[in-house]
Every structure is written in structure tokens, then in C-alpha cells.
MMTF fields as JSON, N, C-alpha, C and O atoms, coordinates in Angstrom:
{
  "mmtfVersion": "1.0.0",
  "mmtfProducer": "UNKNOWN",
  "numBonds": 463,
  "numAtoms": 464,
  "numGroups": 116,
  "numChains": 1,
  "numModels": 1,
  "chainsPerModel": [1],
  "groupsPerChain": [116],
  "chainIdList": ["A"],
  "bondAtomList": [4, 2, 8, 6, 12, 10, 16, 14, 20, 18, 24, 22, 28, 26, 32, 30, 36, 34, 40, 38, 44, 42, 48, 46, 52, 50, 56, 54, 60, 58, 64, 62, 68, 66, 72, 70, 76, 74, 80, 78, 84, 82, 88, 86, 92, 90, 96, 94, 100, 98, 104, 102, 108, 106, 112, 110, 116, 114, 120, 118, 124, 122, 128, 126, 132, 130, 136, 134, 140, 138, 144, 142, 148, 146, 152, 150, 156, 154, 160, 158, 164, 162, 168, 166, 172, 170, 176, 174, 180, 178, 184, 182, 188, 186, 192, 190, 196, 194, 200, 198, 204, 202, 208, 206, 212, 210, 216, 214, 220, 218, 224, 222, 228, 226, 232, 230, 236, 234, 240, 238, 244, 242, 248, 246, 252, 250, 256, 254, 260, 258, 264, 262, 268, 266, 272, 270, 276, 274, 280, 278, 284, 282, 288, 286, 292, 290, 296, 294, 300, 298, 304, 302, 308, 306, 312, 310, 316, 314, 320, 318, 324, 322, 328, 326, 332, 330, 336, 334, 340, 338, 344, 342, 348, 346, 352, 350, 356, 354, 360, 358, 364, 362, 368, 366, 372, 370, 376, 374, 380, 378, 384, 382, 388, 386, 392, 390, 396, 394, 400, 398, 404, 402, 408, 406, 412, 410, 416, 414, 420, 418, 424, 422, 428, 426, 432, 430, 436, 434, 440, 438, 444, 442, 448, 446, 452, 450, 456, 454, 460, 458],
  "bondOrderList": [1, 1, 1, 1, 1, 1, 1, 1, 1, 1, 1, 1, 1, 1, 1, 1, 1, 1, 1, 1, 1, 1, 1, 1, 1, 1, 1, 1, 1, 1, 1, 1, 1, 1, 1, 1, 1, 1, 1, 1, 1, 1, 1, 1, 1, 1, 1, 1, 1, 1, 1, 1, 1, 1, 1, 1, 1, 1, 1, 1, 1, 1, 1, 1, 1, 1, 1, 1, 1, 1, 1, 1, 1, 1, 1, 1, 1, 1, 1, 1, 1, 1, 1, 1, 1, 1, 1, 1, 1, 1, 1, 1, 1, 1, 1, 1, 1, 1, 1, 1, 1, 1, 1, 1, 1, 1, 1, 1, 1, 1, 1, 1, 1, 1, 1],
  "groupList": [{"groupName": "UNK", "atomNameList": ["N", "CA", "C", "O"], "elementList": ["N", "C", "C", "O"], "formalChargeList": [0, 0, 0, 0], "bondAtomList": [1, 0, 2, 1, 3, 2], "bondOrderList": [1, 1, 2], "singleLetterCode": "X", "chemCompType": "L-PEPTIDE LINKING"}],
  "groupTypeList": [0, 0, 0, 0, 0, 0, 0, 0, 0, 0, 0, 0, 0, 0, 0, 0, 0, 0, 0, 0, 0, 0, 0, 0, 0, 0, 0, 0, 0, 0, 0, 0, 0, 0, 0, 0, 0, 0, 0, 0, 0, 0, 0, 0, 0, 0, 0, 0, 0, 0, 0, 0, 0, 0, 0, 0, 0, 0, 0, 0, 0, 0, 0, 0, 0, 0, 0, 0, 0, 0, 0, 0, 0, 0, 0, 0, 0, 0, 0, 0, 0, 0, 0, 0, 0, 0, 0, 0, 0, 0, 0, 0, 0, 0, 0, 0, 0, 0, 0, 0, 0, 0, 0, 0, 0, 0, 0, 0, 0, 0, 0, 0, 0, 0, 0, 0],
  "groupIdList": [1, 2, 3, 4, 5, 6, 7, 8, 9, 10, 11, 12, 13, 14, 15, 16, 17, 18, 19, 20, 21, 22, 23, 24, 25, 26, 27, 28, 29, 30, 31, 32, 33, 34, 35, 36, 37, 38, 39, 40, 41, 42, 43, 44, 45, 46, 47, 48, 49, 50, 51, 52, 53, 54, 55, 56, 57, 58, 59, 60, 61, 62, 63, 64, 65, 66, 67, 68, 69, 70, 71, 72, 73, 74, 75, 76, 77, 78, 79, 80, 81, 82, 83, 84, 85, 86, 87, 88, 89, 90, 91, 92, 93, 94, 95, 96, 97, 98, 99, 100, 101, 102, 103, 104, 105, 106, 107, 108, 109, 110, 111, 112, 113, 114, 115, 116],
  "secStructList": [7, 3, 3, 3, 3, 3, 3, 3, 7, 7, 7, 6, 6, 7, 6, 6, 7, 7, 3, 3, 3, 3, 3, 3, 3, 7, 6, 6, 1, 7, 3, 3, 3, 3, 3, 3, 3, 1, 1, 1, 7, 7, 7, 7, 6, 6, 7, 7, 2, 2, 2, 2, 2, 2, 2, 2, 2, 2, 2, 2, 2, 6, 7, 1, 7, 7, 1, 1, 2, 2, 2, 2, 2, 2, 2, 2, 2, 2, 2, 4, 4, 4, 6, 6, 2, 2, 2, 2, 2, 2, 2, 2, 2, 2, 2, 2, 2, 2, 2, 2, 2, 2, 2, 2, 4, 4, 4, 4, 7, 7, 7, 6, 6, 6, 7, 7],
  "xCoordList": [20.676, 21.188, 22.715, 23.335, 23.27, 24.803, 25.187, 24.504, 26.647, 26.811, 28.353, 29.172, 28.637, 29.899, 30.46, 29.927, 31.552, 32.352, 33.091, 34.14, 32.95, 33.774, 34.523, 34.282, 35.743, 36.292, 36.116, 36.394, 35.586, 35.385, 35.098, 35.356, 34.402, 34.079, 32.514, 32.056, 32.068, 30.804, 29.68, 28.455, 30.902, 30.232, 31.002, 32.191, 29.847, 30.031, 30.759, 31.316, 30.555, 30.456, 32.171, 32.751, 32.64, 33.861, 34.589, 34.46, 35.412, 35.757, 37.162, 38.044, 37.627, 39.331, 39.384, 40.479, 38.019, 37.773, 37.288, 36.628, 37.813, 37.32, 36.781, 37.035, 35.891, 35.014, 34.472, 34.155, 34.384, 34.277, 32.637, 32.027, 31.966, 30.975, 30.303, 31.033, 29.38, 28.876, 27.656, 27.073, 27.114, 25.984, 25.774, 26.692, 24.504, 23.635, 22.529, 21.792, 22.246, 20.984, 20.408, 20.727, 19.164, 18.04, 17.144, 16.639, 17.075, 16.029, 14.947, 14.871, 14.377, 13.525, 13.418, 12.457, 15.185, 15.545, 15.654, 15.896, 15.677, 15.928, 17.293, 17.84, 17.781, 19.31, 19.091, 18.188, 20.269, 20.631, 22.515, 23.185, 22.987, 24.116, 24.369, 23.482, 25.649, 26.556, 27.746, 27.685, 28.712, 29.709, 30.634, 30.084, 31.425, 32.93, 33.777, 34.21, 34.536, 35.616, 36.997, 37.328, 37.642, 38.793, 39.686, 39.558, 40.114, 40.742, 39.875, 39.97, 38.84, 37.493, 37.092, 35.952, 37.986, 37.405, 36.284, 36.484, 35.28, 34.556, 34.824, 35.707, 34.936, 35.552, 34.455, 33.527, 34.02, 32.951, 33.072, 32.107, 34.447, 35.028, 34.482, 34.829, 33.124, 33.075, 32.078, 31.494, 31.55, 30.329, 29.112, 28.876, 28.254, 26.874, 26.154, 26.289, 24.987, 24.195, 23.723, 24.046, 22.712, 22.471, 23.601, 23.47, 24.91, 25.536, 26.233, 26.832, 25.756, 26.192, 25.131, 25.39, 24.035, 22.655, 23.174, 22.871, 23.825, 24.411, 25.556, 25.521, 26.279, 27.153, 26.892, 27.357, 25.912, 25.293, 24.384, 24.444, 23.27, 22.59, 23.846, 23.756, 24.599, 25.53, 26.311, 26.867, 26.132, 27.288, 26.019, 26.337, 24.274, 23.183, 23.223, 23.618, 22.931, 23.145, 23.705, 23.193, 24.976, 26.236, 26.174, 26.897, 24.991, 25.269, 24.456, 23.71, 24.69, 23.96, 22.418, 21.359, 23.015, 21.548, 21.502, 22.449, 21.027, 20.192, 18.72, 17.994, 18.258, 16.717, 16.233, 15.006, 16.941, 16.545, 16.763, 16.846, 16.829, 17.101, 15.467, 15.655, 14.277, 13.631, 12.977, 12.307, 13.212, 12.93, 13.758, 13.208, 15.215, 15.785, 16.039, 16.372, 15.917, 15.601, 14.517, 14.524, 13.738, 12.267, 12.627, 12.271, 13.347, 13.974, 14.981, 14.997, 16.183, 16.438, 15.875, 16.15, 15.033, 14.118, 13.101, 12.623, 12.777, 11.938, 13.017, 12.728, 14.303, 14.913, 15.203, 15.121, 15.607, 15.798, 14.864, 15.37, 14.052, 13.021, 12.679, 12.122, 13.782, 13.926, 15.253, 15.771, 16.276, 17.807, 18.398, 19.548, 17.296, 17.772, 17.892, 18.647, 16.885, 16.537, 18.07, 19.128, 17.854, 19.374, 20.536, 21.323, 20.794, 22.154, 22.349, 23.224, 21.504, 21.217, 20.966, 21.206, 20.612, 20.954, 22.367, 23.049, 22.785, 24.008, 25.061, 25.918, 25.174, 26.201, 25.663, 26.406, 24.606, 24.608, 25.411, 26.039, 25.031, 26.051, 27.007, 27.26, 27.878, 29.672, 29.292, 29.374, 29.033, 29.322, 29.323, 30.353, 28.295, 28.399, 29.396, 29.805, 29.999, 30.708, 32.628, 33.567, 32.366, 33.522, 33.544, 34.638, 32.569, 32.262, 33.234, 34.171, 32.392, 32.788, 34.195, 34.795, 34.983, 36.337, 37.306, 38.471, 36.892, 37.046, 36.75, 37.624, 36.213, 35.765, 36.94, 38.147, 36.677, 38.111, 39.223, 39.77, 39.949, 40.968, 41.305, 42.401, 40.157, 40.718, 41.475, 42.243, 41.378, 41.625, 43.422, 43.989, 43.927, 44.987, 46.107, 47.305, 45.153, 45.671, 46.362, 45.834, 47.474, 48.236, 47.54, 47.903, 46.857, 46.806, 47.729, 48.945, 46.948, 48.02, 48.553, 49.745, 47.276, 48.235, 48.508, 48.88, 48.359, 49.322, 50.851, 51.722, 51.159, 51.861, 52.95, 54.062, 52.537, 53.528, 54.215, 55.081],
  "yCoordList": [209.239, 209.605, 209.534, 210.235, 208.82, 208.933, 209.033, 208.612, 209.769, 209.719, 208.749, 208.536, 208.269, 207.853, 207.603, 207.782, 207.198, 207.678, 206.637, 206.67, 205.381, 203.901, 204.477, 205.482, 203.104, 203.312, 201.786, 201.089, 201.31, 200.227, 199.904, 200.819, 198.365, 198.657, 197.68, 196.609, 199.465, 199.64, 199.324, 199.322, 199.068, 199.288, 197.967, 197.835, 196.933, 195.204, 194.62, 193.535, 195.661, 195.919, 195.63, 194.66, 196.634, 196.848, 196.565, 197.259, 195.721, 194.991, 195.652, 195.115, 196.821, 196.75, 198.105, 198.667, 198.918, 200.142, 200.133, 199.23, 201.498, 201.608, 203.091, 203.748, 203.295, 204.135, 204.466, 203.499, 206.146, 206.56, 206.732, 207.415, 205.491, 206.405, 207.225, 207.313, 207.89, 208.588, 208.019, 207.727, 207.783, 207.035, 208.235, 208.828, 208.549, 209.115, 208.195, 207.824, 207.649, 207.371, 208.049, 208.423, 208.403, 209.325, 208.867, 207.748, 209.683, 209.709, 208.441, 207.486, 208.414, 207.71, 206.13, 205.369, 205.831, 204.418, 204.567, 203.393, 204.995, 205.442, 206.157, 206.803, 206.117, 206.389, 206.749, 206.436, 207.733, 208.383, 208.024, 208.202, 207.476, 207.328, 207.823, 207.903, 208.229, 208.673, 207.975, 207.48, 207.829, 207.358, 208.505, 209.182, 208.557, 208.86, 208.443, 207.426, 208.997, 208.207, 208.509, 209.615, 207.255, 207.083, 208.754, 209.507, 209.018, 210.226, 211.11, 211.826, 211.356, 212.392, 212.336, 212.21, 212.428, 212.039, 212.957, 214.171, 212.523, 213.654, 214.602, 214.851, 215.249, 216.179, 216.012, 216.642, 215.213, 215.102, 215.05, 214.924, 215.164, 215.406, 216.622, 217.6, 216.798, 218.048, 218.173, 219.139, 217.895, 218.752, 217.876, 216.683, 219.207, 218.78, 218.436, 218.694, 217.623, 216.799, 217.717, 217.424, 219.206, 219.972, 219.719, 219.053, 220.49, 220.236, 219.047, 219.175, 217.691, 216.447, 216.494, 216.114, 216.933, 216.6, 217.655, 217.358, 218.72, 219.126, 218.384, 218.327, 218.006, 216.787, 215.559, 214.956, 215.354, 214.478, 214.338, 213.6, 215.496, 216.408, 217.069, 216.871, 217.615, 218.321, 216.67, 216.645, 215.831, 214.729, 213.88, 213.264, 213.985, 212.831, 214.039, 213.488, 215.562, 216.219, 215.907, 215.923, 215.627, 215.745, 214.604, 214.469, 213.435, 211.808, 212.775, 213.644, 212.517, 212.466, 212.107, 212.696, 210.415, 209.697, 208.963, 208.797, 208.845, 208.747, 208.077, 208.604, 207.03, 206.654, 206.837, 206.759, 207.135, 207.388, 208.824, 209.17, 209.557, 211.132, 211.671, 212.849, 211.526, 212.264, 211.978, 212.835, 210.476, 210.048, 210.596, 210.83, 210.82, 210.967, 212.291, 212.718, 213.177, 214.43, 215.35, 216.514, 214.577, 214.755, 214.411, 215.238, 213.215, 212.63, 213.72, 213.959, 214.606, 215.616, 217.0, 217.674, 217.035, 218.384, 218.092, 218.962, 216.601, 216.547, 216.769, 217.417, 216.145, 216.015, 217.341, 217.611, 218.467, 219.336, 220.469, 221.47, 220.262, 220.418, 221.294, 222.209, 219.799, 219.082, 219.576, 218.714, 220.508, 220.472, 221.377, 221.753, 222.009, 222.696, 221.781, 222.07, 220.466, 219.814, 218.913, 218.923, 218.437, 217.286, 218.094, 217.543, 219.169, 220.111, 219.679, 218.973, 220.212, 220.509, 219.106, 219.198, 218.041, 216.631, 216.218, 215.955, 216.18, 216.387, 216.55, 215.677, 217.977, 218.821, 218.505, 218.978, 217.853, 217.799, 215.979, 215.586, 215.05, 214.097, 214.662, 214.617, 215.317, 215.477, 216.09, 215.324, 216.895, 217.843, 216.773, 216.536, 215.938, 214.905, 214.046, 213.888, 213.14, 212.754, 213.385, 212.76, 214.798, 215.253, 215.851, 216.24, 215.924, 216.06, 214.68, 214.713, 213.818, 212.239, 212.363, 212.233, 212.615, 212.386, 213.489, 213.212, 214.232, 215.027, 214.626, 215.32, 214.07, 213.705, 212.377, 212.617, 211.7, 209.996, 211.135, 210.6, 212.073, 212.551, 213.316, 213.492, 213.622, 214.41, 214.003, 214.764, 212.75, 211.739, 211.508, 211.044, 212.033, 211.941, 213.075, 212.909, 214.467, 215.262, 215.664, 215.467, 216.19, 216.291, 217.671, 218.838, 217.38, 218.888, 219.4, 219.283, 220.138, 221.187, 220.191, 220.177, 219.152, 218.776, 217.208, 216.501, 216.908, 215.802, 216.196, 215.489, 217.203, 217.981, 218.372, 218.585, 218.5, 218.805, 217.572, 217.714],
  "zCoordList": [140.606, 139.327, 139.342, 140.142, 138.599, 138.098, 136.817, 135.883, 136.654, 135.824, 135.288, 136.182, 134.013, 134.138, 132.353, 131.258, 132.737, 131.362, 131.09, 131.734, 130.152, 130.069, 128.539, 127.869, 128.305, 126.961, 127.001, 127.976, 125.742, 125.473, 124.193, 123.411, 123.424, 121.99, 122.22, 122.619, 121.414, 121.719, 120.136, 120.018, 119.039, 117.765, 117.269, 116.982, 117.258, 117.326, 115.773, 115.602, 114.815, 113.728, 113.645, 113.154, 114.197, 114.364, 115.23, 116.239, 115.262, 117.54, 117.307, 117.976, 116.417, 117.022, 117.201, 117.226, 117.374, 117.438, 118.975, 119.489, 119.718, 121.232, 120.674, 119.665, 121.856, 121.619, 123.312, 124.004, 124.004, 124.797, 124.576, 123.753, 126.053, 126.318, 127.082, 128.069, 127.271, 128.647, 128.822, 127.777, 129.825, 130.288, 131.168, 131.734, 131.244, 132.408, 132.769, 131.855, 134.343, 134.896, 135.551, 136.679, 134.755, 135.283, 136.886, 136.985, 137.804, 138.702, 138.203, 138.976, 137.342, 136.824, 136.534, 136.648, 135.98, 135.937, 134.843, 134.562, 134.053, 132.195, 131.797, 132.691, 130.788, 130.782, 129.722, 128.946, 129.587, 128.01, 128.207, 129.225, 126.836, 126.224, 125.029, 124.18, 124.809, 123.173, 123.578, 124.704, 122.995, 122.427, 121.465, 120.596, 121.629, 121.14, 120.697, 121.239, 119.414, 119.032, 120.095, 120.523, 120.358, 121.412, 121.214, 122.18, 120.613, 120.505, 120.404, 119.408, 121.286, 120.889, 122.747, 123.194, 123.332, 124.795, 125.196, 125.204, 125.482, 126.851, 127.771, 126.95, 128.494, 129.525, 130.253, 129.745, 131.611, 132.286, 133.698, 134.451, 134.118, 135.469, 135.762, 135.098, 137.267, 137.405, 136.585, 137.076, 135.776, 135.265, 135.386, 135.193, 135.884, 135.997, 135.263, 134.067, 135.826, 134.584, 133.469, 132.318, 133.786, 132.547, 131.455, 130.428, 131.956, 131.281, 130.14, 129.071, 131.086, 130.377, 129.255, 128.114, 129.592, 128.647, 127.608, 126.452, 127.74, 126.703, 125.549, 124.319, 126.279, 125.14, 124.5, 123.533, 125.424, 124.69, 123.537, 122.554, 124.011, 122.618, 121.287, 120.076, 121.786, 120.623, 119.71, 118.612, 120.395, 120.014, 119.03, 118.012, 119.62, 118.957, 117.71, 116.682, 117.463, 117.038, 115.496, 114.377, 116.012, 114.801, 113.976, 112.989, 114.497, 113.118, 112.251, 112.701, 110.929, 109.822, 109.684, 109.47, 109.997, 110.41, 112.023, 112.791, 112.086, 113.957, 113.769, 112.926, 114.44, 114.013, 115.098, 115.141, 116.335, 117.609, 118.218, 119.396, 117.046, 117.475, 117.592, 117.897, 117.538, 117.705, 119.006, 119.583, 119.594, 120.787, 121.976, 123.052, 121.76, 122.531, 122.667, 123.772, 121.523, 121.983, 122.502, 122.903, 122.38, 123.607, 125.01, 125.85, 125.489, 126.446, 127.144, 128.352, 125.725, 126.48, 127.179, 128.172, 126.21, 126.809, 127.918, 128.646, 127.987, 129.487, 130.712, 131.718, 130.497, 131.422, 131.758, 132.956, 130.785, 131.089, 132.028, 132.536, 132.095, 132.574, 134.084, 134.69, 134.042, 135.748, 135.815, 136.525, 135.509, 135.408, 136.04, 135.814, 137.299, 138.054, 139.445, 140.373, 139.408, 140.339, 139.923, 140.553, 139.107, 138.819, 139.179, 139.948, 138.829, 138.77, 140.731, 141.233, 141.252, 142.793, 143.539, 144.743, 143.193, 143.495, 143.461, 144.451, 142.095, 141.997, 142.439, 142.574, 142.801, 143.701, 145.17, 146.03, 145.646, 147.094, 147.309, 148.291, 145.792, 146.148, 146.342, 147.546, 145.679, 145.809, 147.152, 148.111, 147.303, 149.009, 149.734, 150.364, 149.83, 150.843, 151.262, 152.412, 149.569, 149.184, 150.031, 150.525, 149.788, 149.995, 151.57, 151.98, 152.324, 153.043, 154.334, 155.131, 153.892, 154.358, 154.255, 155.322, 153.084, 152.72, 153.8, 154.085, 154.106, 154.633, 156.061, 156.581, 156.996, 158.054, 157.707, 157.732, 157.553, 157.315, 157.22, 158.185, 156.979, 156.563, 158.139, 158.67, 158.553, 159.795, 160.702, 161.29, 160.955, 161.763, 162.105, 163.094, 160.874, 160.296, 160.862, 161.09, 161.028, 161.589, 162.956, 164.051, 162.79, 164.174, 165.256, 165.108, 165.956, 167.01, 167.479, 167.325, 168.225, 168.778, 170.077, 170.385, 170.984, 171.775, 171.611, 172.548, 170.766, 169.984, 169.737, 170.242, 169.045, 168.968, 169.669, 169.184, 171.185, 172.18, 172.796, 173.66]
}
């Protein structure tokens, strides 16, 4: 599962408009996306998937019209489901992640008998 956050133009309709989106890929191979207007950024540094499935719901939420809102909000509530398991997948990538970064970084360090 990843998650990620592009600025690009996403609405073909319109090519001089950029537009922020968030993509989540599910465990499953299935993805949920929204989109943002460019001055409407996301805040997704750091937050866990429950949580993303939250902005993303509050953001499918807010169109007027949506023809894919009743599909995809079934999509959020299964996932949610599971959003103690994703939260905890999740956070064991970064630990790992930072873990590693942390091991390459040590390397770097002066000892005590380097030092002398």
C-alpha cells in the first residue's frame, strides 16, 4: 500500500488548470483518488492511511454531483474496516524505512576512538 500526492492537470477539459492529487493503493491492487484545486493543497506528509481515507471522503463529499460517489463510498467504508491493519502496515513501512536511514547514517559517525 502507498500513498502519494502529484500536482498536475488532471481535468482534460481544462489544460491551463493544475490540480493536486492524492492517490492511495490499496493492499488489494485497487486505488482511491480526489484531486484539488492548486491553491487547495493536501497536508499528507505523516498521515496515516485512515486518516487519508478521511480527505478523501470529506473532499468526494463536497462535489455537488459525483456519479461515482456511491461506489466509492462503499470502497471507503470497506477499507475502513481494515484501518487499524493499514494504519499499522503503514507505520511499520516508515519505522523500517527510518530505521535503514538511520543504519546508512551511522556510518558517518565519529567514535570515541576515532576520535582520539
Amino acid at each position: 500500500m502507498y500513498i502519494t500526492k502529484t500536482l498536475g492537470r488532471y481535468n482534460f477539459a481544462n489544460t491551463a488548470e493544475k490540480q493536486w492529487c492524492v492517490q492511495m493503493r490499496m493492499p488489494d491492487g485497487k486505488g482511491l483518488s480526489e484531486t484539488w484545486p492548486e491553491d487547495e493543497e493536501p497536508d499528507i506528509d505523516g498521515v496515516p492511511p485512515s486518516q487519508v481515507l478521511d480527505l478523501i471522503e470529506e473532499r468526494l463529499k463536497s462535489y455537488w454531483i459525483s456519479t461515482r460517489r456511491d461506489e466509492t463510498l462503499a470502497r471507503i467504508a470497506a477499507y475502513r474496516e481494515q484501518s487499524e491493519q493499514l494504519d499499522d502496515a503503514w507505520a511499520r513501512l516508515h519505522i523500517a524505512a527510518y530505521e535503514r536511514k538511520i543504519r546508512s547514517l551511522e556510518n558517518y559517525l565519529i567514535t570515541e576512538s576515532d576520535a582520539a
